[in-house]
Amino acid sequence: MLKPDDVVAIAVSGGKDSISLLHILTKIERNFPEARLCAVTVDEGIKGYRDEALKFAVKTCQKLDVEHKVISFKETYGYRLDELVDIIRRKGQKDLTPCSYCGVLRRRALNNIARKAGANKLATAHNLDDETQTILLNIIHGDALRIARVKPVLSAAHPKLIQRIKPFCEVPEREIALYAHLKKIQFQGIPCPYAQTALRNDIRNMLNKMEQKHAGTKFMILRSMERIRPALEAIGAEEKLQDCKLCGEPTIGEVCKPCQMLEKLGVL
Ligand code: SF4
Ligand code: ZN
């Protein structure tokens, strides 16, 4: 996952997972003088939520003496997420939730800021809970081949894409919460105001109930996935990436997903 001379951008949202990851990677990095770390944060523009989280990210980076770069939806796409949600609601769009837009736009913004920071790896704090939820989400969406992409190290299939790694992918969320508590790490605790709209939330609740009744469920889902992945990768067509004809960023089709979404809202 990591090499001694990597330049690692850590995606820090200000929540417990990403701030714990920042603490741990900073500690590890001290033993590797050729490696370099920086923290990157995406400010989606969610009033009362991200602005609060950002304060925790800034404070932690100062305390750990880590370089910190912030990129906003406003500067990248011209709109804050709150503004985009207003447009989504005005248009009465029901097929995609605020989280669907947020996830796609944030992934792009993170890649841009990591690239700008000169990183060759982008570490995100996805934990075991996130990963198993994503596996089930893809099944429910009928997108079975996408499950093959739920893995600890993603391939960087284009020179403009920074390789994404997930150091916490086998760590249950509760263990990270315990680590943060024991280390007296300060983080943002309030949930995003749009979080309730996500199908992911229902899956999270269902998995937590299952885990409580049948301990080990989440690990088993991840392990099963690891066994199935080679077969999925073998049947999945190799995705050839090209430059988006609108923004120039890497995409499978002619127009990338962020541009498609912004076009759909009439803001591109
Ligand atoms: Fe974005 Fe949804 Fe996460 Fe809120 S809960 S930050 S809208 S992905
Ligand atoms: Zn594009």
CSV table of C-alpha atoms and ligand atoms in Angstrom, one decimal:
chain,number,residue,atom,x,y,z
A,1,MET,CA,0.0,0.0,0.0
A,2,LEU,CA,2.8,2.4,0.9
A,3,LYS,CA,6.4,2.8,-0.2
A,4,PRO,CA,9.2,4.5,1.7
A,5,ASP,CA,9.4,7.4,-0.8
A,6,ASP,CA,5.7,8.0,-1.4
A,7,VAL,CA,4.2,11.4,-1.4
A,8,VAL,CA,0.9,10.8,0.3
A,9,ALA,CA,-2.1,13.1,0.3
A,10,ILE,CA,-4.5,12.2,3.1
A,11,ALA,CA,-8.1,13.1,2.6
A,12,VAL,CA,-9.1,14.8,5.9
A,13,SER,CA,-12.7,15.7,6.3
A,14,GLY,CA,-12.5,16.6,10.0
A,15,GLY,CA,-14.4,13.5,11.2
A,16,LYS,CA,-13.0,10.8,13.5
A,17,ASP,CA,-11.9,8.4,10.8
A,18,SER,CA,-9.9,10.8,8.7
A,19,ILE,CA,-8.4,12.6,11.7
A,20,SER,CA,-7.3,9.2,13.2
A,21,LEU,CA,-5.8,8.2,9.9
A,22,LEU,CA,-3.9,11.5,9.8
A,23,HIS,CA,-2.5,10.8,13.3
A,24,ILE,CA,-1.5,7.3,12.5
A,25,LEU,CA,0.1,8.0,9.1
A,26,THR,CA,2.0,11.0,10.6
A,27,LYS,CA,3.4,8.7,13.2
A,28,ILE,CA,4.5,6.1,10.7
A,29,GLU,CA,5.9,8.7,8.3
A,30,ARG,CA,8.4,9.9,10.9
A,31,ASN,CA,10.3,6.6,10.4
A,32,PHE,CA,10.6,7.2,6.6
A,33,PRO,CA,12.6,10.4,5.9
A,34,GLU,CA,12.1,10.1,2.1
A,35,ALA,CA,8.3,10.0,2.4
A,36,ARG,CA,6.2,13.1,2.5
A,37,LEU,CA,2.7,13.7,3.8
A,38,CYS,CA,0.1,16.4,3.3
A,39,ALA,CA,-3.5,16.7,4.2
A,40,VAL,CA,-6.2,17.6,1.7
A,41,THR,CA,-9.8,18.7,2.5
A,42,VAL,CA,-12.7,19.2,0.2
A,43,ASP,CA,-15.1,22.0,1.3
A,44,GLU,CA,-18.4,20.9,-0.3
A,45,GLY,CA,-20.2,24.0,1.0
A,46,ILE,CA,-22.5,22.5,3.6
A,47,LYS,CA,-23.4,25.3,6.0
A,48,GLY,CA,-23.1,24.4,9.7
A,49,TYR,CA,-21.4,21.1,8.9
A,50,ARG,CA,-18.4,21.2,6.7
A,51,ASP,CA,-17.3,24.7,7.9
A,52,GLU,CA,-17.3,23.2,11.5
A,53,ALA,CA,-15.4,20.0,10.3
A,54,LEU,CA,-12.8,22.2,8.5
A,55,LYS,CA,-11.9,23.8,11.8
A,56,PHE,CA,-11.0,20.4,13.3
A,57,ALA,CA,-8.9,19.5,10.2
A,58,VAL,CA,-7.0,22.8,10.3
A,59,LYS,CA,-6.4,22.5,14.0
A,60,THR,CA,-5.1,18.9,13.7
A,61,CYS,CA,-2.8,19.7,10.8
A,62,GLN,CA,-1.3,22.7,12.7
A,63,LYS,CA,-0.8,20.5,15.8
A,64,LEU,CA,0.8,17.7,13.8
A,65,ASP,CA,2.7,20.1,11.6
A,66,VAL,CA,1.3,18.7,8.4
A,67,GLU,CA,0.9,20.8,5.3
A,68,HIS,CA,-2.8,21.3,4.6
A,69,LYS,CA,-4.5,22.1,1.3
A,70,VAL,CA,-8.3,22.9,0.9
A,71,ILE,CA,-10.3,22.8,-2.3
A,72,SER,CA,-13.9,23.9,-2.5
A,73,PHE,CA,-16.9,22.9,-4.7
A,74,LYS,CA,-17.4,26.6,-5.2
A,75,GLU,CA,-14.0,27.2,-6.7
A,76,THR,CA,-14.1,23.9,-8.7
A,77,TYR,CA,-17.6,23.8,-10.0
A,78,GLY,CA,-18.9,27.4,-9.3
A,79,TYR,CA,-21.5,26.2,-6.7
A,80,ARG,CA,-21.6,25.1,-3.1
A,81,LEU,CA,-23.4,21.8,-2.4
A,82,ASP,CA,-26.2,23.7,-0.6
A,83,GLU,CA,-26.8,25.7,-3.8
A,84,LEU,CA,-26.8,22.5,-5.9
A,85,VAL,CA,-29.3,20.8,-3.5
A,86,ASP,CA,-31.6,23.8,-3.9
A,87,ILE,CA,-31.5,23.3,-7.6
A,88,ILE,CA,-32.0,19.5,-7.3
A,89,ARG,CA,-35.1,20.2,-5.1
A,90,ARG,CA,-36.5,23.0,-7.3
A,91,LYS,CA,-36.2,20.7,-10.3
A,92,GLY,CA,-37.9,17.9,-8.3
A,93,GLN,CA,-35.2,15.4,-9.2
A,94,LYS,CA,-35.8,12.2,-7.2
A,95,ASP,CA,-33.5,9.7,-8.9
A,96,LEU,CA,-30.3,11.1,-7.4
A,97,THR,CA,-29.8,12.1,-3.8
A,98,PRO,CA,-27.5,15.0,-2.6
A,99,CYS,CA,-25.0,12.3,-1.6
A,100,SER,CA,-24.9,11.0,-5.1
A,101,TYR,CA,-23.8,14.4,-6.4
A,102,CYS,CA,-21.6,15.1,-3.4
A,103,GLY,CA,-19.7,11.7,-3.8
A,104,VAL,CA,-19.0,12.1,-7.4
A,105,LEU,CA,-18.0,15.8,-7.2
A,106,ARG,CA,-15.9,15.2,-4.1
A,107,ARG,CA,-13.9,12.3,-5.6
A,108,ARG,CA,-13.0,14.6,-8.6
A,109,ALA,CA,-12.0,17.5,-6.3
A,110,LEU,CA,-9.9,15.2,-4.1
A,111,ASN,CA,-8.0,13.9,-7.1
A,112,ASN,CA,-7.4,17.4,-8.4
A,113,ILE,CA,-6.1,18.7,-5.0
A,114,ALA,CA,-3.9,15.6,-4.5
A,115,ARG,CA,-2.4,16.0,-8.0
A,116,LYS,CA,-1.8,19.7,-7.3
A,117,ALA,CA,0.0,18.7,-4.1
A,118,GLY,CA,2.4,16.5,-6.1
A,119,ALA,CA,1.1,13.3,-4.4
A,120,ASN,CA,1.5,9.9,-5.9
A,121,LYS,CA,-0.9,8.3,-3.4
A,122,LEU,CA,-4.3,9.5,-2.1
A,123,ALA,CA,-5.2,7.9,1.3
A,124,THR,CA,-8.8,7.9,2.3
A,125,ALA,CA,-10.2,6.8,5.7
A,126,HIS,CA,-12.8,4.3,4.3
A,127,ASN,CA,-13.3,1.7,7.0
A,128,LEU,CA,-14.7,-1.8,7.1
A,129,ASP,CA,-18.2,-0.5,7.6
A,130,ASP,CA,-17.9,1.8,4.6
A,131,GLU,CA,-16.5,-0.9,2.4
A,132,THR,CA,-19.2,-3.5,3.3
A,133,GLN,CA,-21.9,-0.9,2.8
A,134,THR,CA,-20.6,-0.1,-0.6
A,135,ILE,CA,-20.5,-3.7,-1.6
A,136,LEU,CA,-24.2,-4.1,-0.7
A,137,LEU,CA,-25.1,-0.7,-2.2
A,138,ASN,CA,-23.7,-1.9,-5.6
A,139,ILE,CA,-25.7,-5.1,-5.3
A,140,ILE,CA,-28.9,-3.2,-4.6
A,141,HIS,CA,-28.2,-0.9,-7.5
A,142,GLY,CA,-27.7,-3.9,-9.8
A,143,ASP,CA,-24.1,-2.8,-10.4
A,144,ALA,CA,-22.4,-6.1,-9.6
A,145,LEU,CA,-19.2,-5.5,-11.6
A,146,ARG,CA,-18.5,-2.3,-9.7
A,147,ILE,CA,-18.0,-4.4,-6.6
A,148,ALA,CA,-14.6,-5.4,-8.1
A,149,ARG,CA,-13.5,-1.8,-7.5
A,150,VAL,CA,-14.1,-2.0,-3.7
A,151,LYS,CA,-10.5,-2.8,-2.9
A,152,PRO,CA,-7.6,-1.5,-0.6
A,153,VAL,CA,-5.5,-0.2,-3.5
A,154,LEU,CA,-7.1,1.1,-6.6
A,155,SER,CA,-5.3,1.2,-9.9
A,156,ALA,CA,-4.3,4.6,-11.3
A,157,ALA,CA,-5.4,3.9,-14.9
A,158,HIS,CA,-4.6,7.3,-16.2
A,159,PRO,CA,-1.7,9.7,-15.6
A,160,LYS,CA,-4.1,12.3,-14.2
A,161,LEU,CA,-5.5,9.9,-11.6
A,162,ILE,CA,-3.7,9.6,-8.3
A,163,GLN,CA,-3.7,6.1,-6.9
A,164,ARG,CA,-6.2,5.7,-4.1
A,165,ILE,CA,-5.4,3.6,-1.0
A,166,LYS,CA,-7.6,2.7,2.0
A,167,PRO,CA,-5.4,1.9,5.0
A,168,PHE,CA,-8.4,1.5,7.3
A,169,CYS,CA,-10.4,-0.8,5.0
A,170,GLU,CA,-10.2,-3.8,7.4
A,171,VAL,CA,-10.8,-1.7,10.6
A,172,PRO,CA,-14.3,-1.6,12.0
A,173,GLU,CA,-15.7,1.9,12.6
A,174,ARG,CA,-16.1,1.2,16.3
A,175,GLU,CA,-12.4,0.5,16.7
A,176,ILE,CA,-11.5,3.8,15.1
A,177,ALA,CA,-14.0,5.5,17.4
A,178,LEU,CA,-12.3,3.8,20.3
A,179,TYR,CA,-8.8,4.8,19.1
A,180,ALA,CA,-10.0,8.4,18.7
A,181,HIS,CA,-11.5,8.4,22.2
A,182,LEU,CA,-8.4,6.8,23.9
A,183,LYS,CA,-6.1,9.3,22.1
A,184,LYS,CA,-8.4,12.2,23.0
A,185,ILE,CA,-8.6,13.2,19.4
A,186,GLN,CA,-10.9,16.1,18.7
A,187,PHE,CA,-13.2,15.7,15.7
A,188,GLN,CA,-16.5,16.8,14.4
A,189,GLY,CA,-19.3,14.6,15.7
A,190,ILE,CA,-22.5,16.1,14.2
A,191,PRO,CA,-23.9,14.3,11.1
A,192,CYS,CA,-24.2,15.9,7.7
A,193,PRO,CA,-27.8,17.4,7.3
A,194,TYR,CA,-28.2,15.4,4.0
A,195,ALA,CA,-27.0,12.1,5.4
A,196,GLN,CA,-30.5,10.8,6.1
A,197,THR,CA,-31.4,10.9,2.4
A,198,ALA,CA,-29.0,8.1,1.5
A,199,LEU,CA,-29.8,4.5,0.9
A,200,ARG,CA,-26.4,3.9,2.5
A,201,ASN,CA,-28.0,4.9,5.8
A,202,ASP,CA,-30.5,2.1,5.7
A,203,ILE,CA,-27.8,-0.4,4.8
A,204,ARG,CA,-25.6,0.8,7.7
A,205,ASN,CA,-28.5,0.3,10.1
A,206,MET,CA,-29.2,-3.2,8.7
A,207,LEU,CA,-25.5,-4.2,8.8
A,208,ASN,CA,-25.1,-3.0,12.4
A,209,LYS,CA,-28.1,-5.0,13.5
A,210,MET,CA,-26.7,-8.1,11.7
A,211,GLU,CA,-23.3,-7.5,13.3
A,212,GLN,CA,-24.8,-7.3,16.8
A,213,LYS,CA,-26.7,-10.6,16.3
A,214,HIS,CA,-24.1,-12.4,14.2
A,215,ALA,CA,-20.6,-11.1,15.1
A,216,GLY,CA,-18.2,-11.1,12.2
A,217,THR,CA,-20.8,-10.4,9.5
A,218,LYS,CA,-19.0,-7.4,8.1
A,219,PHE,CA,-15.6,-9.2,7.9
A,220,MET,CA,-17.3,-12.1,6.2
A,221,ILE,CA,-18.8,-9.9,3.5
A,222,LEU,CA,-15.4,-8.3,2.9
A,223,ARG,CA,-13.6,-11.7,2.8
A,224,SER,CA,-16.2,-13.1,0.4
A,225,MET,CA,-15.8,-10.2,-1.8
A,226,GLU,CA,-12.0,-10.7,-1.9
A,227,ARG,CA,-12.6,-14.3,-3.1
A,228,ILE,CA,-15.1,-13.2,-5.8
A,229,ARG,CA,-13.1,-10.2,-7.0
A,230,PRO,CA,-10.6,-12.0,-9.3
A,231,ALA,CA,-13.6,-13.6,-11.2
A,232,LEU,CA,-15.3,-10.3,-11.5
A,233,GLU,CA,-12.2,-8.6,-12.7
A,234,ALA,CA,-11.7,-11.4,-15.3
A,235,ILE,CA,-15.2,-10.9,-16.8
A,236,GLY,CA,-15.4,-7.1,-16.5
A,237,ALA,CA,-14.3,-5.3,-19.7
A,238,GLU,CA,-11.1,-3.3,-19.2
A,239,GLU,CA,-12.0,0.3,-18.8
A,240,LYS,CA,-10.2,2.5,-21.3
A,241,LEU,CA,-10.0,6.0,-20.0
A,242,GLN,CA,-9.9,9.1,-22.2
A,243,ASP,CA,-10.0,12.8,-21.6
A,244,CYS,CA,-13.5,14.3,-21.0
A,245,LYS,CA,-14.4,16.5,-24.0
A,246,LEU,CA,-15.8,19.2,-21.6
A,247,CYS,CA,-13.3,19.4,-18.8
A,248,GLY,CA,-10.3,17.3,-19.9
A,249,GLU,CA,-10.3,15.0,-16.8
A,250,PRO,CA,-10.1,11.2,-17.2
A,251,THR,CA,-13.4,9.4,-18.0
A,252,ILE,CA,-14.7,6.2,-19.5
A,253,GLY,CA,-17.1,7.7,-21.9
A,254,GLU,CA,-16.9,11.0,-23.8
A,255,VAL,CA,-18.2,13.1,-20.9
A,256,CYS,CA,-17.2,12.5,-17.3
A,257,LYS,CA,-19.7,11.9,-14.6
A,258,PRO,CA,-19.2,15.3,-12.8
A,259,CYS,CA,-19.8,17.1,-16.1
A,260,GLN,CA,-22.9,14.9,-16.8
A,261,MET,CA,-24.3,15.7,-13.4
A,262,LEU,CA,-23.7,19.4,-13.7
A,263,GLU,CA,-25.2,19.4,-17.2
A,264,LYS,CA,-28.3,17.7,-15.9
A,265,LEU,CA,-28.8,20.4,-13.3
A,266,GLY,CA,-28.2,23.1,-16.0
A,267,VAL,CA,-25.2,24.6,-14.3
A,268,LEU,CA,-22.4,23.7,-16.7
B,1,SF4,FE1,-21.8,14.6,1.1
B,1,SF4,FE2,-23.8,12.9,1.7
B,1,SF4,FE3,-21.5,12.8,3.0
B,1,SF4,FE4,-23.1,14.8,3.4
B,1,SF4,S1,-23.5,12.7,3.9
B,1,SF4,S2,-20.9,15.0,3.1
B,1,SF4,S3,-24.0,15.1,1.3
B,1,SF4,S4,-21.8,12.3,0.8
B,2,ZN,ZN,-15.8,16.5,-17.6
